[in-house]
Amino acid sequence: NAGVTQTPKFQVLKTGQSMTLQCAQDMNHEYMSWYRQDPGMGLRLIHYSVGAGITDQGEVPNGYNVSRSTTEDFPLRLLSAAPSQTSVYFCASEGGYEQYFGPGTRLTVT
Amino acid sequence: RKEVEQDPGPFNVPEGATVAFNCTYSNSASQSFFWYRQDCRKEPKLLMSVYSSGNEDGRFTAQLNRASQYISLLIRDSKLSDSATYLCVVQSFGNEKLTFGTGTRLTIIP
């Protein structure tokens, strides 16, 4: 079991560029989510999905899109990167009340 | 007022000492409570769930006080490997979404 995997580990973008952060899990979990972590802010929920084909907004969804075409994959798309999106992004899947987090993507927008 | 509040620390504690953290939550409908541990530049991992009756896992004890709306984590006989940030996490009844505290940073000093 690989658990939750994320790619890339690091990324630098210029303002206005778009990109997709990849997330996959092999635990057959229905619930998946994306968080961002900023100093002094804790983890904040961006988007989540309760199963394939179903997504919903979290606390800070603006500037991000998600899709869930399969149980395994939950990509996060930045539409037009802004410096305020500089953060560490964690994908998670939930099984039995436990959140399993991926290793994170460190994103810098210049 | 933040939904979940923690003392950010840092707590610098000598090896072998006992250390306790508190976390307060504002939503009285909160039903599930957890402590997660996050090592530097790593993803959060579940340390333990917090039950109404309190629970213990080796050197770690978690307590819940619903009347005062706080949870606590006690670490006895602290080890160097306990150095990490400890995240308080709260989940409301019927809601998959979790609310994370900003974390308490603990450093165990040899």
CSV table of C-alpha atoms in Angstrom, one decimal:
chain,number,residue,atom,x,y,z
A,1,ASN,CA,0.0,0.0,0.0
A,2,ALA,CA,1.4,3.4,-1.0
A,3,GLY,CA,-1.3,5.2,1.0
A,4,VAL,CA,-1.8,8.7,-0.3
A,5,THR,CA,0.7,10.0,-2.9
A,6,GLN,CA,1.1,13.6,-4.1
A,7,THR,CA,3.0,15.1,-7.0
A,8,PRO,CA,5.0,17.2,-7.4
A,9,LYS,CA,6.8,17.6,-4.1
A,10,PHE,CA,7.9,21.2,-4.9
A,11,GLN,CA,6.7,23.7,-7.5
A,12,VAL,CA,7.5,27.3,-8.4
A,13,LEU,CA,5.0,29.1,-10.5
A,14,LYS,CA,4.8,32.6,-12.0
A,15,THR,CA,1.7,34.7,-11.3
A,16,GLY,CA,-1.0,33.8,-13.8
A,17,GLN,CA,0.2,30.3,-14.6
A,18,SER,CA,-2.0,27.3,-14.0
A,19,MET,CA,-1.1,23.9,-12.8
A,20,THR,CA,-2.6,20.7,-11.4
A,21,LEU,CA,-1.5,19.1,-8.2
A,22,GLN,CA,-2.0,15.4,-8.3
A,23,CYS,CA,-3.3,13.2,-5.5
A,24,ALA,CA,-4.0,9.5,-5.5
A,25,GLN,CA,-4.8,6.9,-2.8
A,26,ASP,CA,-4.9,3.1,-3.0
A,27,MET,CA,-7.0,2.5,0.2
A,28,ASN,CA,-10.4,2.6,-1.6
A,29,HIS,CA,-11.5,5.5,0.6
A,30,GLU,CA,-14.6,7.4,-0.5
A,31,TYR,CA,-13.8,10.7,1.3
A,32,MET,CA,-10.9,12.8,0.1
A,33,SER,CA,-9.9,16.4,0.7
A,34,TRP,CA,-7.4,19.1,-0.1
A,35,TYR,CA,-6.0,21.4,2.6
A,36,ARG,CA,-3.5,24.2,2.6
A,37,GLN,CA,-1.2,25.0,5.5
A,38,ASP,CA,0.1,28.4,6.2
A,39,PRO,CA,2.1,29.7,9.2
A,40,GLY,CA,-0.2,30.6,12.1
A,41,MET,CA,-3.3,29.5,10.2
A,42,GLY,CA,-3.5,25.8,10.7
A,43,LEU,CA,-4.8,23.5,8.0
A,44,ARG,CA,-7.7,25.0,6.0
A,45,LEU,CA,-10.0,22.9,3.8
A,46,ILE,CA,-10.0,23.9,0.2
A,47,HIS,CA,-12.3,21.3,-1.5
A,48,TYR,CA,-13.5,17.8,-0.6
A,49,SER,CA,-15.2,14.9,-2.2
A,50,VAL,CA,-17.4,12.2,-0.7
A,51,GLY,CA,-17.1,9.9,-3.7
A,52,ALA,CA,-16.5,9.7,-7.4
A,53,GLY,CA,-18.4,12.4,-9.2
A,54,ILE,CA,-19.2,14.4,-6.1
A,55,THR,CA,-17.2,17.4,-4.9
A,56,ASP,CA,-17.9,20.4,-2.7
A,57,GLN,CA,-16.3,23.5,-1.5
A,58,GLY,CA,-14.5,23.9,1.8
A,59,GLU,CA,-13.4,27.0,3.7
A,60,VAL,CA,-11.1,28.5,1.1
A,61,PRO,CA,-12.1,27.4,-2.4
A,62,ASN,CA,-11.5,30.5,-4.4
A,63,GLY,CA,-8.9,30.1,-7.1
A,64,TYR,CA,-9.0,26.3,-7.1
A,65,ASN,CA,-11.0,23.6,-8.9
A,66,VAL,CA,-11.3,19.9,-8.3
A,67,SER,CA,-12.7,16.9,-10.0
A,68,ARG,CA,-13.2,13.3,-8.9
A,69,SER,CA,-13.6,10.9,-11.8
A,70,THR,CA,-12.4,7.9,-10.0
A,71,THR,CA,-12.2,6.8,-6.3
A,72,GLU,CA,-8.4,6.8,-6.5
A,73,ASP,CA,-7.6,10.3,-7.9
A,74,PHE,CA,-8.5,13.7,-6.7
A,75,PRO,CA,-6.5,16.4,-8.5
A,76,LEU,CA,-6.5,20.1,-7.5
A,77,ARG,CA,-6.2,22.7,-10.2
A,78,LEU,CA,-4.9,26.2,-9.7
A,79,LEU,CA,-6.6,28.3,-12.4
A,80,SER,CA,-4.4,31.4,-12.4
A,81,ALA,CA,-1.8,31.3,-9.7
A,82,ALA,CA,-1.4,34.2,-7.3
A,83,PRO,CA,1.3,34.9,-4.7
A,84,SER,CA,-1.4,34.4,-2.0
A,85,GLN,CA,-1.5,30.8,-3.1
A,86,THR,CA,2.0,30.2,-1.9
A,87,SER,CA,1.6,27.5,0.7
A,88,VAL,CA,2.0,23.8,1.5
A,89,TYR,CA,-0.8,21.7,0.1
A,90,PHE,CA,-1.9,18.4,1.6
A,91,CYS,CA,-4.2,15.9,0.1
A,92,ALA,CA,-6.0,13.5,2.5
A,93,SER,CA,-8.3,10.5,2.4
A,94,GLU,CA,-10.4,9.3,5.3
A,95,GLY,CA,-10.8,5.8,6.6
A,96,GLY,CA,-12.5,5.0,9.9
A,97,TYR,CA,-12.4,8.6,11.2
A,98,GLU,CA,-8.6,8.8,10.5
A,99,GLN,CA,-7.3,11.2,8.0
A,100,TYR,CA,-4.4,9.9,6.0
A,101,PHE,CA,-2.3,12.7,4.5
A,102,GLY,CA,-0.1,12.7,1.6
A,103,PRO,CA,3.5,14.1,1.9
A,104,GLY,CA,2.5,17.5,0.7
A,105,THR,CA,3.3,19.8,-2.2
A,106,ARG,CA,5.3,23.0,-1.4
A,107,LEU,CA,4.2,25.6,-3.9
A,108,THR,CA,5.7,29.1,-4.4
A,109,VAL,CA,4.1,31.6,-6.6
A,110,THR,CA,6.3,34.5,-7.6
B,1,ARG,CA,-13.0,33.7,18.1
B,2,LYS,CA,-11.3,30.8,16.3
B,3,GLU,CA,-13.2,27.6,16.2
B,4,VAL,CA,-10.2,25.7,17.7
B,5,GLU,CA,-7.5,27.4,19.7
B,6,GLN,CA,-4.2,26.2,20.9
B,7,ASP,CA,-1.2,27.7,22.6
B,8,PRO,CA,1.3,27.8,19.8
B,9,GLY,CA,4.3,27.5,22.2
B,10,PRO,CA,7.0,26.7,21.7
B,11,PHE,CA,7.2,24.4,24.7
B,12,ASN,CA,10.9,23.6,25.5
B,13,VAL,CA,10.8,20.7,27.9
B,14,PRO,CA,13.7,18.6,29.4
B,15,GLU,CA,13.8,14.9,28.5
B,16,GLY,CA,11.9,12.8,31.0
B,17,ALA,CA,9.6,15.6,32.0
B,18,THR,CA,5.8,15.6,31.8
B,19,VAL,CA,4.1,18.1,29.5
B,20,ALA,CA,0.5,19.0,28.9
B,21,PHE,CA,-1.3,20.9,26.2
B,22,ASN,CA,-4.8,22.2,26.2
B,23,CYS,CA,-7.0,23.0,23.2
B,24,THR,CA,-10.4,24.9,23.4
B,25,TYR,CA,-13.2,24.6,20.8
B,26,SER,CA,-16.1,27.0,20.3
B,27,ASN,CA,-18.7,24.8,18.6
B,28,SER,CA,-20.7,23.0,21.3
B,29,ALA,CA,-22.0,20.6,18.6
B,30,SER,CA,-18.6,19.2,18.2
B,31,GLN,CA,-18.6,15.4,18.6
B,32,SER,CA,-15.3,13.9,17.6
B,33,PHE,CA,-11.9,15.0,18.8
B,34,PHE,CA,-8.4,14.1,17.8
B,35,TRP,CA,-4.7,14.8,18.4
B,36,TYR,CA,-2.5,14.7,15.3
B,37,ARG,CA,1.3,15.0,15.3
B,38,GLN,CA,3.2,16.8,12.6
B,39,ASP,CA,7.0,16.5,12.3
B,40,CYS,CA,8.9,19.3,10.7
B,41,ARG,CA,8.2,19.5,7.0
B,42,LYS,CA,6.1,16.3,7.1
B,43,GLU,CA,2.4,15.5,6.9
B,44,PRO,CA,0.2,15.3,10.0
B,45,LYS,CA,-0.4,11.8,11.4
B,46,LEU,CA,-3.1,10.7,13.8
B,47,LEU,CA,-1.7,10.4,17.3
B,48,MET,CA,-4.9,9.5,19.1
B,49,SER,CA,-8.6,10.0,19.2
B,50,VAL,CA,-10.1,11.6,22.3
B,51,TYR,CA,-13.0,9.9,24.0
B,52,SER,CA,-15.5,11.3,26.6
B,53,SER,CA,-14.1,8.9,29.2
B,54,GLY,CA,-10.5,9.9,28.4
B,55,ASN,CA,-8.0,7.5,26.9
B,56,GLU,CA,-4.5,6.5,27.3
B,57,ASP,CA,-1.9,5.1,24.9
B,58,GLY,CA,1.4,4.4,26.5
B,59,ARG,CA,2.9,7.6,27.7
B,60,PHE,CA,0.1,9.7,26.1
B,61,THR,CA,-3.2,10.5,27.8
B,62,ALA,CA,-6.0,12.5,26.2
B,63,GLN,CA,-8.9,14.0,28.1
B,64,LEU,CA,-12.1,15.7,27.0
B,65,ASN,CA,-14.1,18.3,29.1
B,66,ARG,CA,-17.4,18.9,27.3
B,67,ALA,CA,-18.7,21.4,29.9
B,68,SER,CA,-15.7,23.7,29.5
B,69,GLN,CA,-15.2,22.7,25.8
B,70,TYR,CA,-11.5,21.8,25.9
B,71,ILE,CA,-9.4,18.8,25.3
B,72,SER,CA,-6.0,18.1,26.7
B,73,LEU,CA,-3.0,15.9,25.8
B,74,LEU,CA,-0.5,14.8,28.5
B,75,ILE,CA,2.9,13.3,27.6
B,76,ARG,CA,4.7,11.6,30.4
B,77,ASP,CA,8.4,10.7,30.5
B,78,SER,CA,9.0,12.7,27.4
B,79,LYS,CA,11.5,11.5,24.8
B,80,LEU,CA,13.6,13.4,22.2
B,81,SER,CA,11.4,11.7,19.6
B,82,ASP,CA,8.3,13.5,20.9
B,83,SER,CA,9.6,16.8,19.5
B,84,ALA,CA,7.0,17.8,17.0
B,85,THR,CA,3.9,20.0,16.5
B,86,TYR,CA,0.7,18.7,18.0
B,87,LEU,CA,-2.5,19.6,16.2
B,88,CYS,CA,-5.9,19.6,17.9
B,89,VAL,CA,-8.7,18.6,15.6
B,90,VAL,CA,-12.4,18.8,16.0
B,91,GLN,CA,-15.3,17.3,14.0
B,92,SER,CA,-18.9,18.3,14.3
B,93,PHE,CA,-21.7,15.8,14.4
B,94,GLY,CA,-22.9,14.7,10.9
B,95,ASN,CA,-20.2,16.7,9.3
B,96,GLU,CA,-17.2,15.1,7.6
B,97,LYS,CA,-15.2,18.3,7.7
B,98,LEU,CA,-12.5,18.7,10.3
B,99,THR,CA,-11.4,21.9,12.0
B,100,PHE,CA,-7.7,22.1,12.8
B,101,GLY,CA,-6.0,24.1,15.4
B,102,THR,CA,-2.8,25.9,14.5
B,103,GLY,CA,-0.7,23.5,16.5
B,104,THR,CA,1.5,23.5,19.6
B,105,ARG,CA,5.2,23.2,19.0
B,106,LEU,CA,7.1,20.9,21.4
B,107,THR,CA,10.8,20.6,21.7
B,108,ILE,CA,12.3,18.0,24.1
B,109,ILE,CA,15.8,19.1,25.3
B,110,PRO,CA,18.4,16.5,26.1
